[in-house]
Coordinates of C-alpha atoms and ligand atoms in Angstrom, one line a residue:
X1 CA 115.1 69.3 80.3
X2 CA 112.6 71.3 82.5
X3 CA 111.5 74.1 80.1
X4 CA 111.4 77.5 82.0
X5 CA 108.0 79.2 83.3
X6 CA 106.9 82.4 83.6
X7 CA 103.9 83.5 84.8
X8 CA 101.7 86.6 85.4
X9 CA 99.5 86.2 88.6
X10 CA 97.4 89.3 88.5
X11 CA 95.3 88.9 91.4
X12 CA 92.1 90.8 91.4
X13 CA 93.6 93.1 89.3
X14 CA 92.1 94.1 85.6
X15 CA 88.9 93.5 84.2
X16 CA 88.4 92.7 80.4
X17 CA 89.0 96.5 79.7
X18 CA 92.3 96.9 81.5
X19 CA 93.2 93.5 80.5
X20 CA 93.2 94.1 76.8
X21 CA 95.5 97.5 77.6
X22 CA 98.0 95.2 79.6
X23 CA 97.9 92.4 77.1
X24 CA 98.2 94.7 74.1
X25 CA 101.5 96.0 76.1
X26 CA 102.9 92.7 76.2
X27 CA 102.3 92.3 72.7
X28 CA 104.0 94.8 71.8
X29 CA 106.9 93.9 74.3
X30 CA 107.2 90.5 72.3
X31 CA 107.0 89.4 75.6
X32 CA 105.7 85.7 74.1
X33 CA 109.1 85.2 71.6
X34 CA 111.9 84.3 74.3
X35 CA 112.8 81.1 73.3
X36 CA 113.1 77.7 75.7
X37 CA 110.5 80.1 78.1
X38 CA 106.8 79.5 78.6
X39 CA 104.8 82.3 79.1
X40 CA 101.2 82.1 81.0
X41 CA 99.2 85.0 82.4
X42 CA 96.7 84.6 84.8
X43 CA 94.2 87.0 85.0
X44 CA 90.5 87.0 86.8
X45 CA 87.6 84.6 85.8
X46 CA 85.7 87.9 84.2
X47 CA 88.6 88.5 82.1
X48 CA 89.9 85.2 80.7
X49 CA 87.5 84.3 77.6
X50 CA 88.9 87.8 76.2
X51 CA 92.7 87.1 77.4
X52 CA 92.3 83.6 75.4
X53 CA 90.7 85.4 72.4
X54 CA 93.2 88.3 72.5
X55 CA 96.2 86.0 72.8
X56 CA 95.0 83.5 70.0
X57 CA 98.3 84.1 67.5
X58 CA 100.5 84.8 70.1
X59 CA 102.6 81.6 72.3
X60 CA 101.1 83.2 75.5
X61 CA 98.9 80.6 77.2
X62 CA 95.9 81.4 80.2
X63 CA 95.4 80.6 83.1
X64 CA 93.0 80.6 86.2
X65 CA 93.4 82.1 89.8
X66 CA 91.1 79.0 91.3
X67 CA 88.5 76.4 90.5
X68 CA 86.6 74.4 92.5
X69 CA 87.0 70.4 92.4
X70 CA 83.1 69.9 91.8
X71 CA 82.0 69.2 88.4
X72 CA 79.1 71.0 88.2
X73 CA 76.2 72.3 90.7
X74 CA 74.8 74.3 93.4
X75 CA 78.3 76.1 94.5
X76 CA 77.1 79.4 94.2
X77 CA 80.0 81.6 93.2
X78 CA 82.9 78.8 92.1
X79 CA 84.4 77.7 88.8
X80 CA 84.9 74.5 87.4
X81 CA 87.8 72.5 85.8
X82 CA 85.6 72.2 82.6
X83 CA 84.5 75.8 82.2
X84 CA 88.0 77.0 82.8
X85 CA 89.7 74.4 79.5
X86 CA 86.4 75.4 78.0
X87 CA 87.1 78.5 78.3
X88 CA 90.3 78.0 76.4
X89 CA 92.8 77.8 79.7
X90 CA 95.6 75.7 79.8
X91 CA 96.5 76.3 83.6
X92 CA 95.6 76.7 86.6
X93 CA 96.7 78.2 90.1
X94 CA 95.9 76.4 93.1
X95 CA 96.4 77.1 97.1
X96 CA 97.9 80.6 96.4
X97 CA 98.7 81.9 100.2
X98 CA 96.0 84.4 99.8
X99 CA 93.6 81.7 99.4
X100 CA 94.7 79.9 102.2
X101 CA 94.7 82.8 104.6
X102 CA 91.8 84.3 103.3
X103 CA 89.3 82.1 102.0
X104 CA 90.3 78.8 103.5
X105 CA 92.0 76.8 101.6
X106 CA 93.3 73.5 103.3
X107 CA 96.0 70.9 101.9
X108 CA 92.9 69.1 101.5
X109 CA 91.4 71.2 98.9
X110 CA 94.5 72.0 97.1
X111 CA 94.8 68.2 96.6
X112 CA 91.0 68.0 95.4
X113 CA 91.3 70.5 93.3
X114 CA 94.9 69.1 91.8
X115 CA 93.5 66.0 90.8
X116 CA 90.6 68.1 89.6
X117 CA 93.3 70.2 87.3
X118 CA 94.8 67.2 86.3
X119 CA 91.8 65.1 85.2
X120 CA 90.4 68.0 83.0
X121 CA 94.5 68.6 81.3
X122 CA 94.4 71.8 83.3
X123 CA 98.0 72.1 84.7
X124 CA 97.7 73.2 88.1
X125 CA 100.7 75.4 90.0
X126 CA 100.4 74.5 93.3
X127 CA 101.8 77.1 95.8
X128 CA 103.6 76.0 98.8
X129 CA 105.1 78.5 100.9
X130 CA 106.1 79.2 104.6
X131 CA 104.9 83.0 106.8
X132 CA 108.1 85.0 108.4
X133 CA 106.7 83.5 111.8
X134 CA 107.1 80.3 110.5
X135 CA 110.6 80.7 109.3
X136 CA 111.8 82.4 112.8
X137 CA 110.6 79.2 114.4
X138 CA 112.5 77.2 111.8
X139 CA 110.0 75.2 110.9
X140 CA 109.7 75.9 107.3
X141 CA 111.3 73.4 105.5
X142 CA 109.1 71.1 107.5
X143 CA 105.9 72.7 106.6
X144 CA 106.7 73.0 102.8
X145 CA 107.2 69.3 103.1
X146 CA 103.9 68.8 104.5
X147 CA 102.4 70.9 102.1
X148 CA 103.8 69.7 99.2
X149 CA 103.5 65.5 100.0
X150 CA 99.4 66.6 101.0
X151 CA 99.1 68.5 97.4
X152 CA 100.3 65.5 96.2
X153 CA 98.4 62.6 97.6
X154 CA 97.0 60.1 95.6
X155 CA 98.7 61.8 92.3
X156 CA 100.4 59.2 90.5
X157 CA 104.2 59.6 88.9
X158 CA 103.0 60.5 85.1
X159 CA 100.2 62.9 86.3
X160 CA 102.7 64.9 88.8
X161 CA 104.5 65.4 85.8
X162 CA 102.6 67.7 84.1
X163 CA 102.0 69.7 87.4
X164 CA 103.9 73.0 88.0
X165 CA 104.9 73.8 91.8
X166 CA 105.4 77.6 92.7
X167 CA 107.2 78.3 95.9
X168 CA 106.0 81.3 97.5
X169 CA 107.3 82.9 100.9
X170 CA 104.4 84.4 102.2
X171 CA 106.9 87.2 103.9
X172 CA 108.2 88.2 100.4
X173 CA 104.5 88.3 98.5
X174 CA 104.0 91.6 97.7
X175 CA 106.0 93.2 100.2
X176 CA 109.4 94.1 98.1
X177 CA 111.5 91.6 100.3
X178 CA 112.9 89.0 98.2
X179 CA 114.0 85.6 99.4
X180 CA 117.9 85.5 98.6
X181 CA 118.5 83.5 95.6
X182 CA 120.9 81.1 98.3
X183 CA 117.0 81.1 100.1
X184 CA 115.0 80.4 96.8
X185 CA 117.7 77.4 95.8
X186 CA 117.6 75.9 99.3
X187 CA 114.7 75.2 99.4
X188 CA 113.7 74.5 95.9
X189 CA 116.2 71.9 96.7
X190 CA 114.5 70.5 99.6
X191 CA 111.0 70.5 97.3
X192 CA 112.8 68.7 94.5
X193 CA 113.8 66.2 97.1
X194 CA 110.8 65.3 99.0
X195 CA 109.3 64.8 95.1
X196 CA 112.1 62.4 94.6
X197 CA 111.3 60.7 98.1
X198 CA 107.4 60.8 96.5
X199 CA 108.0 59.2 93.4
X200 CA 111.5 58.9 91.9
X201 CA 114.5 61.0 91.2
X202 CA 113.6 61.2 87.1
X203 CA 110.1 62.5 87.8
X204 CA 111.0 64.8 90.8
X205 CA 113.6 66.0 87.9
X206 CA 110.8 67.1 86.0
X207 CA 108.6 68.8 87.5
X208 CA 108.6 72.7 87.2
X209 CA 109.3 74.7 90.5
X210 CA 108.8 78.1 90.5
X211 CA 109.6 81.0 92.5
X212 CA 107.0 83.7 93.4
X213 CA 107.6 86.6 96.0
X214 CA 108.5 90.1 94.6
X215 CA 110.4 89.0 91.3
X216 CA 111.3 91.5 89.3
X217 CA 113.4 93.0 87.0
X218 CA 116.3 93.8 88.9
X219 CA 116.3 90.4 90.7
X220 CA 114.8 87.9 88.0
X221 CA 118.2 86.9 86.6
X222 CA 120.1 86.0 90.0
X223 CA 116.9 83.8 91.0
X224 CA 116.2 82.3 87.8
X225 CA 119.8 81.5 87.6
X226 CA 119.4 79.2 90.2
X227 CA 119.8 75.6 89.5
X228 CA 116.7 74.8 90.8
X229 CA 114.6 77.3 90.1
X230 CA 112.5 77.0 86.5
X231 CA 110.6 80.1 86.7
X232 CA 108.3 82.8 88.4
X233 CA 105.2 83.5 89.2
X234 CA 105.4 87.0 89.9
X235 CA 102.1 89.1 91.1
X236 CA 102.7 93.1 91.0
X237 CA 105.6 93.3 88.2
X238 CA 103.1 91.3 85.9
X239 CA 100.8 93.9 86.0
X240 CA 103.7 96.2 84.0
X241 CA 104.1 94.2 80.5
X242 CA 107.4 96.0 80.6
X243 CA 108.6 94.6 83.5
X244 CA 106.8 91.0 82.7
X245 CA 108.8 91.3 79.3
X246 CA 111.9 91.6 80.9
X247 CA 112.0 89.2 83.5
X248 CA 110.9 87.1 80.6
X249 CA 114.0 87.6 79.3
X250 CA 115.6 87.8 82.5
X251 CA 117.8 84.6 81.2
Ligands
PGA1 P1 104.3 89.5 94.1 O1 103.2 88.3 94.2 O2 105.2 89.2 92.9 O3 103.5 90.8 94.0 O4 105.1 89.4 95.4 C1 103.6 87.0 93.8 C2 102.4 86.1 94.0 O5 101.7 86.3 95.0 O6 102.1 85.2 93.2

C-alpha cells in the first residue's frame, strides 16, 4: 500500500526568517496530523537546518531542492548528499524542470545524483515531465519514458523502491493550467508501466508517483483521487500553509 505524499516545493522562496513564519502557519494548521499522508517541505539550502530544527516534534520531514553527486570538493557553489542527511533531511528533489531548462540538468545527472540520494538514504523525487511543445507534437509519453528509464539506470529493484517520482507538466508549472485529472492518471499510468517493464509489476506497484503542476486546493482532491496518483508536489500553494494544509487533507 503506497502511502500518500505531499510535498512543499518552495523554490527560491523564504529564507530562515520567512521560513519560520510559514512553518509556524503550518503548525498551527496541523498541517503534519492527516493520517496515512506524508508530509515533506522543501525549502532552500540557507533555510533547512532551521526547517529541521523547527519541525523536530512535529511528523513533517525536509527536504532539499538539489545536491550534487560528488562527495566532497572543489564544486564551488553545490551541496552534497552528506551535508544535506547531515543536515537532518530525509529527501531530496532531483531534475526539477527548472533545473533542467535553466541550469542544465541532463538525464545524466539526475541519474548521478539518484544513486547519489540513494546511497546516502536521501530519498530522491525525480521529476519527469513533458513542455506544451512537446505534447502538441505528441511526443510526450515517449519522452517521459526516456526520462524516467535514464533516471533509473543502474538503480536496482529494492533501491527504486524507496525513490519517489513526481510528474510534472512543464506547461502547468506555475502557470494556473492544471493537467486534467483523466491527463495526470494517463500518464501516471504509462510511468507505472515502464517501472514494471524496468523491474517487475510488485515494485513498479510501489513506488510513489506524484503529481506537480498548479495543485491546489480547489483541484487537490479530483487529482489525488486518481488511482495512480499518490501525491503532490505543489510549488506556489505550498508557500500558503493554509492552502498546503488543505490539499493535505485534500483526501
Ligand atoms: P506549482 O509548481 O505548484 O507552482 O505549479 C510545482 C513545481 O514546480 O514543483
Amino acid at each position: 500500500m503506497r502511502r500518500f505524499l505531499i510535498a512543499g516545493n518552495w523554490k527560491m522562496n523564504c529564507g530562515p526568517a520567512d521560513a519560520a513564519e510559514l512553518l509556524e502557519g503550518l503548525k498551527n494548521a496541523k498541517a503534519e496530523v492527516a493520517e496515512e499522508v506524508d508530509v515533506l517541505v522543501c525549502p532552500p539550502f540557507v533555510s533547512l537546518s532551521m526547517s529541521v530544527n523547527y519541525l523536530h516534534d512535529t511528523d513533517i520531514q525536509v527536504g532539499a531542492q538539489n545536491l550534487h553527486f560528488e562527495d566532497n570538493g572543489a564544486f564551488t557553489g553545490e551541496v552534497s548528499a552528506t551535508m544535506l542527511t547531515e543536515a537532518g533531511c530525509a529527501f531530496v528533489i532531483i531534475g526539477h524542470s527548472e533545473r533542467r531548462e535553466y541550469f542544465g540538468e541532463t538525464d545524466s545527472t539526475v541519474n548521478k545524483k539518484a544513486k547519489k540520494a540513494l546511497e546516502n538514504d536521501l530519498v530522491p523525487v525525480i521529476c519527469v515531465g513533458e513542455s506544451l511543445d512537446q505534447r502538441k507534437q505528441d511526443i510526450h509519453y515517449q519522452l517521459v519514458e526516456n526520462q524516467t528509464k535514464a533516471a533509473f539506470e543502474g538503480i536496482s529493484s529494492s533501491e527504486a523502491l524507496d525513490a519517489v517520482i513526481a510528474y510534472e507538466p512543464i506547461w502547468a508549472i506555475g502557470t494556473g493550467e492544471t493537467a486534467t485529472p483523466e491527463q495526470a492518471q494517463e500518464m501516471h499510468a504509462h510511468i507505472r508501466g515502464v517501472l514494471a517493464g524496468l523491474y517487475d509489476k510488485e515494485t513498479a506497484d510501489g513506488i510513489r508517483i506524484l503529481y506537480g503542476g498548479s495543485m491546489k486546493p480547489g483541484n487537490a482532491e479530483e487529482l489525488l483521487g486518481q488511482e495512480d496518483v499518490d501525491g503532490g508536489l505543489i510549488g506556489g500553494a505550498s508557500l500558503k500553509a493554509e492552502d498546503f494544509a488543505q490539499i493535505i487533507y485534500a483526501r
